[in-house]
Amino acid sequence: MPLRPASIVKALLAGSLLTGLAAWPLLAQTETAAPPAQDVELRPALPIAPLDATEPETSTPTVVEDVAAEPANANVIDLEEVEASLGMSRERIDALKAEIAAMEGDRTQQNAALIAAAQRVKLAEIEVADVEERISDLIVRELEVRGRLDGADTEIANVLAALERISLNPPPALIVDPDDALGSARGAMLIAAILPQLRDRADAVASDLKALTDIKIAALAEEQTLKANYDVLEEEQLRIATLIAARKQGITQMSAALEAEEAEAVALAERATSLRELIDALTERVANGANTAPTDPALPQLSPEAIELAFADAARTQPAVPFALSRGYLALPANGVTVVDFGANDGRGGIAQGQSVMTRAEAQVVAPADGWVLYKGPYLNYGQIVILNTGSGYTALLAGLEAITADIGQFVQMGEPLGTMGSRTSGRTVTTSAGNDQPTLYIELRQDNEPFDPAGWWASNEQTG
């Protein structure tokens, strides 16, 4: 019995679609064969909780807690909390702690390990941001492909339904009739017109199915890269916390001099009504003290190689070079995107006296330069701040942190961890198109207590946004 024209069309269509449908088993295998821990659901990052409205800046300073009242075992408690929050194996934690224990008493080696760990954290944070951006692109591509496949399903279903209706109830003028040569010609012309379009659609479906499979494979690879970088962040976070605790190990109580220094800094912060006033008071207090580098009006002439060699000395207890010679060598305190530059509109009707960098949640913050910690803690509506005396009349201010690990009076080397950001904007907010739901680090550099533009001071390999 001769086949009906509709049956011929369906047979050819089925053959044309075999290539496209052959990709489905691979897709299904990719989706089901992978172990649950590696399966990837393409979705955007979880939204950060919206920021509550911040209080307007007032002249009444925030009460600063007495940092000298912290228990002697606070570092041990903090370290235990860090360990409890990580997903690392007990064996890896013990091995890392044993590695750090071997440095006991070697301050130079501990400093070098701290700075190296901080650098690995910065690199991992950059890679995490890149991977998340690539995953977002894959999400968009997946949605586009699925949209085309959904449309193709509808079109092919409509065509097959129409052909089925023709085969069940063939109209005499459009179907093959032995007694009607003209009708047969019309039917053949109709089939000839439909088949190339159906083949094109089948090829397009096959291409989209392959693209969807490729997206799935790429997403799995990006997931593994993301996991590897989060593992690095976890390990370095524990390494940094353990190193900081190790450097303070054995100190059961603060020296009388350090207690007095912290108490005086806290008292100054309670009385000061502006950053200028606070920095003036802090600078005056240490002007004749030991924690300052001598001001030499005649700067030495140092080659770039000599400057880099000075910064490589992990045993230094004073700034490697006079601050004026460190232009182009400073470490950007945190990875992120610069949202407000020095001298720009600060979004509150004033002119920005520093640089604002929007960071990742819980991003690491490092010392931008060598210096002594003049002050740490909350201040007015700036959130947690750190002020460094970088010598030669220069100071560096970092504001908007959530946690600070350095102590007042401590000498820190450039690149050494100072603390971490929170999960959203803390303290003074920054008006940007991104809103205030991401943490923002505020950076000020000052000479003789006058803010100046930090542009050009950062090392060329730093991510300045």
Short mmCIF file of C-alpha atoms in Angstrom, two decimals:
data_model
loop_
_atom_site.label_atom_id
_atom_site.label_comp_id
_atom_site.label_asym_id
_atom_site.label_seq_id
_atom_site.Cartn_x
_atom_site.Cartn_y
_atom_site.Cartn_z
CA MET A 1 0.00 0.00 0.00
CA PRO A 2 1.44 3.38 -0.97
CA LEU A 3 2.27 5.70 1.92
CA ARG A 4 0.17 8.78 2.44
CA PRO A 5 1.93 12.10 1.93
CA ALA A 6 1.55 13.00 5.59
CA SER A 7 3.19 9.73 6.59
CA ILE A 8 6.08 10.49 4.24
CA VAL A 9 6.51 13.90 5.86
CA LYS A 10 6.49 12.46 9.36
CA ALA A 11 9.02 9.82 8.44
CA LEU A 12 11.38 12.39 6.91
CA LEU A 13 10.87 14.71 9.87
CA ALA A 14 11.70 11.93 12.32
CA GLY A 15 14.89 11.18 10.42
CA SER A 16 15.88 14.81 10.32
CA LEU A 17 15.37 15.16 14.06
CA LEU A 18 17.45 12.11 14.97
CA THR A 19 20.64 14.16 14.94
CA GLY A 20 19.17 16.72 17.34
CA LEU A 21 17.55 14.16 19.63
CA ALA A 22 20.80 12.19 19.81
CA ALA A 23 22.19 14.92 22.00
CA TRP A 24 19.51 14.42 24.66
CA PRO A 25 20.96 11.19 26.12
CA LEU A 26 24.31 12.95 26.58
CA LEU A 27 22.57 15.81 28.32
CA ALA A 28 20.60 13.43 30.53
CA GLN A 29 23.76 11.48 31.31
CA THR A 30 25.55 14.69 32.25
CA GLU A 31 22.69 15.67 34.51
CA THR A 32 22.24 12.32 36.24
CA ALA A 33 25.61 10.60 36.17
CA ALA A 34 27.49 13.29 38.06
CA PRO A 35 27.59 12.77 41.83
CA PRO A 36 25.26 15.04 43.81
CA ALA A 37 28.15 17.01 45.30
CA GLN A 38 29.26 18.14 41.83
CA ASP A 39 25.89 18.82 40.28
CA VAL A 40 25.41 22.45 39.38
CA GLU A 41 22.27 24.46 39.34
CA LEU A 42 22.85 27.61 37.37
CA ARG A 43 21.50 30.45 39.41
CA PRO A 44 22.54 33.95 40.42
CA ALA A 45 24.33 34.56 43.70
CA LEU A 46 22.08 34.86 46.73
CA PRO A 47 21.01 38.46 47.30
CA ILE A 48 22.55 40.28 50.21
CA ALA A 49 20.15 41.49 52.85
CA PRO A 50 19.12 45.11 52.27
CA LEU A 51 20.90 47.74 54.33
CA ASP A 52 18.94 49.54 56.94
CA ALA A 53 18.94 53.31 56.68
CA THR A 54 22.04 54.71 58.34
CA GLU A 55 21.82 57.54 60.83
CA PRO A 56 23.01 60.93 59.66
CA GLU A 57 26.45 62.05 60.75
CA THR A 58 26.42 63.91 64.01
CA SER A 59 28.99 65.61 66.12
CA THR A 60 28.50 63.13 68.98
CA PRO A 61 31.17 60.43 68.82
CA THR A 62 30.26 56.79 69.22
CA VAL A 63 31.30 55.39 72.57
CA VAL A 64 34.41 53.26 72.05
CA GLU A 65 34.73 50.08 74.07
CA ASP A 66 37.82 49.71 76.20
CA VAL A 67 39.96 47.37 74.13
CA ALA A 68 42.24 46.79 77.09
CA ALA A 69 39.41 44.96 78.87
CA GLU A 70 39.46 42.03 76.47
CA PRO A 71 40.24 38.68 78.11
CA ALA A 72 43.78 37.38 77.75
CA ASN A 73 42.58 34.30 75.90
CA ALA A 74 40.53 36.25 73.33
CA ASN A 75 42.86 35.19 70.51
CA VAL A 76 42.45 31.52 71.41
CA ILE A 77 38.67 31.91 71.47
CA ASP A 78 38.70 33.69 68.09
CA LEU A 79 40.89 30.96 66.62
CA GLU A 80 38.52 28.26 67.85
CA GLU A 81 35.58 30.11 66.28
CA VAL A 82 37.43 30.30 62.95
CA GLU A 83 38.17 26.56 63.06
CA ALA A 84 34.54 25.74 63.85
CA SER A 85 33.32 27.77 60.86
CA LEU A 86 35.51 25.98 58.31
CA GLY A 87 34.83 22.80 56.39
CA MET A 88 38.46 21.64 56.42
CA SER A 89 39.38 18.19 57.65
CA ARG A 90 40.81 17.79 61.13
CA GLU A 91 43.97 16.35 59.62
CA ARG A 92 44.55 19.41 57.42
CA ILE A 93 43.88 21.79 60.33
CA ASP A 94 46.35 19.93 62.55
CA ALA A 95 48.98 19.87 59.79
CA LEU A 96 48.63 23.62 59.22
CA LYS A 97 48.89 24.38 62.93
CA ALA A 98 51.97 22.16 63.20
CA GLU A 99 53.54 24.04 60.30
CA ILE A 100 52.98 27.35 62.09
CA ALA A 101 54.10 25.95 65.44
CA ALA A 102 57.50 25.26 63.84
CA MET A 103 57.89 29.05 63.45
CA GLU A 104 57.45 29.67 67.18
CA GLY A 105 59.50 32.64 68.31
CA ASP A 106 60.65 33.50 64.79
CA ARG A 107 58.90 36.84 64.26
CA THR A 108 60.52 37.38 60.87
CA GLN A 109 59.28 34.07 59.51
CA GLN A 110 55.81 34.69 60.94
CA ASN A 111 55.65 38.12 59.29
CA ALA A 112 56.69 36.68 55.94
CA ALA A 113 54.11 33.88 56.24
CA LEU A 114 51.37 36.38 57.13
CA ILE A 115 52.07 38.61 54.15
CA ALA A 116 52.33 35.62 51.79
CA ALA A 117 49.01 34.25 53.08
CA ALA A 118 47.37 37.64 52.62
CA GLN A 119 48.61 37.79 49.03
CA ARG A 120 47.17 34.33 48.31
CA VAL A 121 43.85 35.48 49.73
CA LYS A 122 43.82 38.52 47.43
CA LEU A 123 44.56 36.36 44.38
CA ALA A 124 41.86 33.86 45.36
CA GLU A 125 39.33 36.68 45.85
CA ILE A 126 40.10 37.99 42.36
CA GLU A 127 39.66 34.51 40.86
CA VAL A 128 36.39 33.98 42.74
CA ALA A 129 35.02 37.24 41.32
CA ASP A 130 36.05 36.20 37.80
CA VAL A 131 34.47 32.76 38.14
CA GLU A 132 31.22 34.20 39.47
CA GLU A 133 31.09 36.56 36.48
CA ARG A 134 31.65 33.66 34.08
CA ILE A 135 28.91 31.64 35.81
CA SER A 136 26.54 34.60 35.43
CA ASP A 137 27.28 34.61 31.68
CA LEU A 138 26.54 30.87 31.54
CA ILE A 139 23.21 31.46 33.27
CA VAL A 140 22.25 34.01 30.61
CA ARG A 141 23.33 31.67 27.80
CA GLU A 142 21.39 28.77 29.31
CA LEU A 143 18.21 30.83 29.56
CA GLU A 144 18.57 31.93 25.93
CA VAL A 145 19.06 28.36 24.68
CA ARG A 146 16.20 26.97 26.77
CA GLY A 147 13.96 29.73 25.45
CA ARG A 148 14.77 28.78 21.85
CA LEU A 149 14.19 25.08 22.59
CA ASP A 150 10.84 25.82 24.20
CA GLY A 151 9.82 27.78 21.10
CA ALA A 152 11.00 24.96 18.82
CA ASP A 153 8.93 22.43 20.75
CA THR A 154 5.81 24.52 20.21
CA GLU A 155 6.44 25.03 16.48
CA ILE A 156 7.19 21.36 15.75
CA ALA A 157 4.19 20.21 17.78
CA ASN A 158 1.93 22.52 15.78
CA VAL A 159 3.32 21.25 12.43
CA LEU A 160 2.95 17.58 13.41
CA ALA A 161 -0.59 18.20 14.64
CA ALA A 162 -1.50 19.84 11.33
CA LEU A 163 0.01 16.98 9.31
CA GLU A 164 -1.83 14.44 11.46
CA ARG A 165 -5.12 16.18 10.80
CA ILE A 166 -4.38 16.16 7.04
CA SER A 167 -3.67 12.42 7.06
CA LEU A 168 -6.89 11.62 8.96
CA ASN A 169 -9.13 13.80 6.83
CA PRO A 170 -7.34 14.65 3.55
CA PRO A 171 -8.87 17.52 1.58
CA PRO A 172 -9.31 16.41 -2.05
CA ALA A 173 -7.45 19.35 -3.58
CA LEU A 174 -4.31 19.01 -1.45
CA ILE A 175 -3.67 15.28 -1.25
CA VAL A 176 -2.62 12.75 -3.86
CA ASP A 177 -5.58 11.60 -5.97
CA PRO A 178 -5.02 9.11 -8.86
CA ASP A 179 -7.78 10.82 -10.83
CA ASP A 180 -6.49 14.35 -10.20
CA ALA A 181 -2.97 15.03 -11.56
CA LEU A 182 -3.24 18.73 -10.63
CA GLY A 183 -4.09 17.87 -7.01
CA SER A 184 -1.14 15.48 -6.86
CA ALA A 185 1.19 18.20 -8.10
CA ARG A 186 -0.12 20.62 -5.50
CA GLY A 187 0.45 18.06 -2.72
CA ALA A 188 3.99 17.41 -3.89
CA MET A 189 4.73 21.15 -4.01
CA LEU A 190 3.40 21.59 -0.46
CA ILE A 191 5.56 18.76 0.89
CA ALA A 192 8.63 20.07 -0.97
CA ALA A 193 8.12 23.51 0.59
CA ILE A 194 7.67 22.18 4.15
CA LEU A 195 10.50 19.62 4.33
CA PRO A 196 13.50 22.04 3.97
CA GLN A 197 12.09 24.26 6.71
CA LEU A 198 11.58 21.27 8.98
CA ARG A 199 15.14 20.12 8.32
CA ASP A 200 16.44 23.59 9.16
CA ARG A 201 14.46 23.58 12.40
CA ALA A 202 15.78 20.12 13.24
CA ASP A 203 19.36 21.30 12.65
CA ALA A 204 18.75 24.33 14.86
CA VAL A 205 17.34 22.14 17.62
CA ALA A 206 20.37 19.83 17.38
CA SER A 207 22.71 22.83 17.62
CA ASP A 208 20.90 24.22 20.67
CA LEU A 209 20.96 20.82 22.38
CA LYS A 210 24.72 20.63 21.87
CA ALA A 211 25.10 24.19 23.17
CA LEU A 212 23.09 23.29 26.27
CA THR A 213 25.34 20.29 26.89
CA ASP A 214 28.45 22.46 26.46
CA ILE A 215 27.05 24.98 28.95
CA LYS A 216 26.45 22.21 31.45
CA ILE A 217 30.03 20.93 31.09
CA ALA A 218 31.43 24.47 31.39
CA ALA A 219 29.31 25.10 34.49
CA LEU A 220 30.66 21.95 36.14
CA ALA A 221 34.23 23.05 35.41
CA GLU A 222 33.59 26.55 36.80
CA GLU A 223 32.02 25.01 39.90
CA GLN A 224 35.18 23.02 40.53
CA THR A 225 37.33 26.15 40.06
CA LEU A 226 35.10 28.09 42.44
CA LYS A 227 35.27 25.32 45.04
CA ALA A 228 39.08 25.18 44.76
CA ASN A 229 39.34 28.93 45.38
CA TYR A 230 36.97 28.79 48.32
CA ASP A 231 39.15 26.01 49.75
CA VAL A 232 42.15 28.34 49.39
CA LEU A 233 40.27 31.14 51.15
CA GLU A 234 39.29 28.82 54.00
CA GLU A 235 42.81 27.51 54.48
CA GLU A 236 44.44 30.95 54.33
CA GLN A 237 41.83 32.37 56.68
CA LEU A 238 42.80 29.72 59.23
CA ARG A 239 46.49 30.22 58.52
CA ILE A 240 46.23 33.98 59.15
CA ALA A 241 44.20 33.52 62.35
CA THR A 242 46.65 30.90 63.63
CA LEU A 243 49.67 33.06 62.81
CA ILE A 244 48.18 36.06 64.59
CA ALA A 245 47.39 33.93 67.63
CA ALA A 246 50.89 32.39 67.52
CA ARG A 247 52.57 35.79 67.51
CA LYS A 248 50.67 36.70 70.68
CA GLN A 249 51.04 33.31 72.31
CA GLY A 250 52.55 33.44 75.74
CA ILE A 251 51.44 37.03 76.38
CA THR A 252 49.03 36.59 79.29
CA GLN A 253 48.60 40.27 79.98
CA MET A 254 49.29 43.56 78.26
CA SER A 255 52.29 45.57 79.32
CA ALA A 256 51.58 48.63 81.41
CA ALA A 257 52.92 50.90 78.65
CA LEU A 258 50.67 49.34 76.00
CA GLU A 259 47.65 49.47 78.30
CA ALA A 260 48.26 53.17 78.90
CA GLU A 261 48.75 53.80 75.17
CA GLU A 262 45.46 52.10 74.26
CA ALA A 263 43.55 53.81 77.05
CA GLU A 264 44.83 57.21 75.94
CA ALA A 265 43.96 56.53 72.28
CA VAL A 266 40.43 55.51 73.27
CA ALA A 267 40.03 58.64 75.37
CA LEU A 268 41.19 60.82 72.47
CA ALA A 269 38.69 59.13 70.14
CA GLU A 270 35.87 59.79 72.61
CA ARG A 271 36.70 63.50 72.72
CA ALA A 272 37.50 64.12 69.04
CA THR A 273 34.59 65.34 66.90
CA SER A 274 36.26 64.92 63.49
CA LEU A 275 38.90 62.81 61.81
CA ARG A 276 41.19 65.83 61.54
CA GLU A 277 40.94 66.46 65.26
CA LEU A 278 41.49 62.78 66.07
CA ILE A 279 44.55 62.45 63.81
CA ASP A 280 46.00 65.71 65.15
CA ALA A 281 45.65 64.47 68.71
CA LEU A 282 47.06 61.02 67.96
CA THR A 283 49.99 62.44 65.99
CA GLU A 284 50.83 64.93 68.71
CA ARG A 285 50.75 62.17 71.32
CA VAL A 286 53.38 60.09 69.50
CA ALA A 287 55.43 62.99 68.14
CA ASN A 288 58.11 62.49 70.76
CA GLY A 289 57.54 58.76 71.26
CA ALA A 290 59.33 55.71 69.95
CA ASN A 291 56.63 54.70 67.48
CA THR A 292 57.54 57.12 64.74
CA ALA A 293 60.06 57.33 61.96
CA PRO A 294 62.37 60.35 61.83
CA THR A 295 61.48 63.02 59.32
CA ASP A 296 64.38 63.66 56.97
CA PRO A 297 63.87 66.67 54.70
CA ALA A 298 66.62 65.39 52.38
CA LEU A 299 65.22 62.15 50.99
CA PRO A 300 67.80 59.54 50.06
CA GLN A 301 68.13 58.64 46.41
CA LEU A 302 67.16 54.98 46.11
CA SER A 303 66.88 52.92 42.95
CA PRO A 304 63.68 50.87 42.34
CA GLU A 305 65.71 47.73 43.03
CA ALA A 306 66.87 49.10 46.39
CA ILE A 307 63.30 50.05 47.34
CA GLU A 308 61.98 46.59 46.44
CA LEU A 309 64.80 44.97 48.40
CA ALA A 310 63.94 47.11 51.44
CA PHE A 311 60.28 46.05 51.26
CA ALA A 312 61.38 42.40 51.01
CA ASP A 313 63.00 42.56 54.46
CA ALA A 314 60.50 40.69 56.66
CA ALA A 315 62.54 41.49 59.80
CA ARG A 316 62.03 45.26 59.64
CA THR A 317 60.49 47.05 62.60
CA GLN A 318 60.35 50.48 60.98
CA PRO A 319 59.11 51.63 57.55
CA ALA A 320 61.31 50.14 54.82
CA VAL A 321 61.74 53.52 53.13
CA PRO A 322 60.55 57.08 53.82
CA PHE A 323 56.89 57.23 52.82
CA ALA A 324 57.50 59.76 50.03
CA LEU A 325 59.64 57.14 48.26
CA SER A 326 56.88 54.53 48.36
CA ARG A 327 54.80 56.17 45.62
CA GLY A 328 53.90 53.44 43.15
CA TYR A 329 54.65 50.66 45.65
CA LEU A 330 51.73 50.79 48.12
CA ALA A 331 49.38 47.80 48.44
CA LEU A 332 45.70 48.50 47.78
CA PRO A 333 44.10 47.46 51.09
CA ALA A 334 41.33 45.33 49.53
CA ASN A 335 40.23 43.94 46.18
CA GLY A 336 37.23 45.67 44.69
CA VAL A 337 35.87 48.34 42.40
CA THR A 338 36.61 52.01 43.03
CA VAL A 339 33.20 53.70 43.25
CA VAL A 340 34.26 57.17 44.45
CA ASP A 341 37.58 58.83 43.60
CA PHE A 342 39.37 61.53 45.54
CA GLY A 343 37.84 64.93 44.80
CA ALA A 344 34.58 63.50 43.40
CA ASN A 345 31.08 64.15 44.73
CA ASP A 346 30.75 61.96 47.80
CA GLY A 347 26.97 61.63 47.37
CA ARG A 348 26.24 63.64 50.52
CA GLY A 349 26.77 67.13 49.14
CA GLY A 350 30.50 67.22 49.80
CA ILE A 351 33.82 66.43 48.12
CA ALA A 352 35.45 63.07 48.76
CA GLN A 353 38.64 63.39 50.78
CA GLY A 354 39.63 59.82 49.98
CA GLN A 355 38.91 56.80 47.80
CA SER A 356 36.00 54.39 48.28
CA VAL A 357 36.32 50.76 47.12
CA MET A 358 33.32 48.43 46.98
CA THR A 359 34.53 44.98 48.04
CA ARG A 360 33.25 41.44 48.31
CA ALA A 361 31.48 40.38 51.49
CA GLU A 362 34.00 39.55 54.23
CA ALA A 363 36.89 40.67 52.01
CA GLN A 364 40.35 40.77 53.55
CA VAL A 365 41.90 44.16 54.37
CA VAL A 366 45.69 44.60 54.51
CA ALA A 367 48.02 47.40 55.52
CA PRO A 368 48.62 49.72 52.53
CA ALA A 369 52.06 50.71 53.89
CA ASP A 370 54.47 50.09 56.74
CA GLY A 371 53.44 51.86 59.91
CA TRP A 372 52.33 51.83 63.53
CA VAL A 373 48.69 51.45 64.53
CA LEU A 374 47.70 54.78 66.05
CA TYR A 375 44.08 53.80 66.59
CA LYS A 376 41.64 50.95 65.94
CA GLY A 377 37.97 50.67 66.76
CA PRO A 378 34.63 52.36 66.03
CA TYR A 379 34.58 56.10 65.40
CA LEU A 380 31.58 58.38 64.79
CA ASN A 381 29.64 56.90 61.86
CA TYR A 382 32.67 55.57 59.98
CA GLY A 383 32.29 52.02 61.30
CA GLN A 384 35.43 50.27 62.50
CA ILE A 385 38.53 52.27 61.49
CA VAL A 386 42.30 51.81 61.54
CA ILE A 387 44.73 54.74 61.52
CA LEU A 388 48.38 54.06 60.68
CA ASN A 389 51.31 56.36 61.34
CA THR A 390 53.40 55.66 58.25
CA GLY A 391 56.22 58.02 59.23
CA SER A 392 57.57 61.33 57.94
CA GLY A 393 54.31 63.15 58.74
CA TYR A 394 52.11 60.76 56.73
CA THR A 395 49.12 58.80 57.96
CA ALA A 396 46.78 56.24 56.37
CA LEU A 397 43.14 55.80 57.37
CA LEU A 398 40.94 52.79 56.57
CA ALA A 399 37.24 52.94 57.50
CA GLY A 400 34.24 50.67 57.12
CA LEU A 401 35.77 47.43 58.43
CA GLU A 402 33.79 44.97 60.53
CA ALA A 403 36.66 43.21 62.35
CA ILE A 404 40.21 44.38 63.13
CA THR A 405 43.05 42.04 64.12
CA ALA A 406 45.85 44.59 64.68
CA ASP A 407 46.51 46.26 68.04
CA ILE A 408 47.22 49.87 68.95
CA GLY A 409 50.97 50.44 69.06
CA GLN A 410 51.72 47.46 66.82
CA PHE A 411 54.06 47.89 63.86
CA VAL A 412 52.58 46.34 60.71
CA GLN A 413 54.30 45.72 57.42
CA MET A 414 52.80 46.59 54.05
CA GLY A 415 50.51 43.76 52.95
CA GLU A 416 50.00 42.40 56.46
CA PRO A 417 46.35 41.56 57.32
CA LEU A 418 44.59 44.21 59.42
CA GLY A 419 41.04 42.82 59.46
CA THR A 420 38.02 42.01 57.32
CA MET A 421 35.00 43.71 55.80
CA GLY A 422 31.44 42.77 56.69
CA SER A 423 28.62 41.51 54.51
CA ARG A 424 27.21 44.95 53.67
CA THR A 425 28.04 48.65 53.93
CA SER A 426 29.18 49.63 57.41
CA GLY A 427 29.38 53.19 58.66
CA ARG A 428 29.27 56.01 56.11
CA THR A 429 27.45 54.95 52.97
CA VAL A 430 28.47 55.57 49.38
CA THR A 431 25.87 56.67 46.85
CA THR A 432 26.34 54.55 43.73
CA SER A 433 24.20 52.81 41.15
CA ALA A 434 24.95 49.55 42.99
CA GLY A 435 23.28 50.83 46.15
CA ASN A 436 24.57 50.20 49.65
CA ASP A 437 24.14 46.44 49.94
CA GLN A 438 27.86 45.72 49.47
CA PRO A 439 30.65 46.55 51.92
CA THR A 440 32.64 49.66 51.05
CA LEU A 441 36.16 50.44 52.28
CA TYR A 442 37.04 54.12 52.65
CA ILE A 443 40.76 54.96 52.22
CA GLU A 444 42.45 58.24 53.11
CA LEU A 445 46.13 59.15 52.83
CA ARG A 446 47.25 62.31 54.63
CA GLN A 447 50.40 64.41 54.81
CA ASP A 448 50.62 66.68 57.84
CA ASN A 449 46.93 65.84 58.34
CA GLU A 450 45.95 67.15 54.90
CA PRO A 451 44.25 64.55 52.64
CA PHE A 452 45.84 64.01 49.23
CA ASP A 453 44.90 61.98 46.15
CA PRO A 454 46.05 58.33 46.50
CA ALA A 455 45.97 57.84 42.72
CA GLY A 456 49.44 56.93 41.50
CA TRP A 457 50.57 55.62 44.89
CA TRP A 458 49.30 52.05 44.42
CA ALA A 459 51.56 49.37 42.98
CA SER A 460 50.96 48.88 39.26
CA ASN A 461 49.85 45.26 39.74
CA GLU A 462 47.13 46.19 42.26
CA GLN A 463 43.43 45.94 41.35
CA THR A 464 42.30 49.54 41.62
CA GLY A 465 38.96 49.12 39.84
#
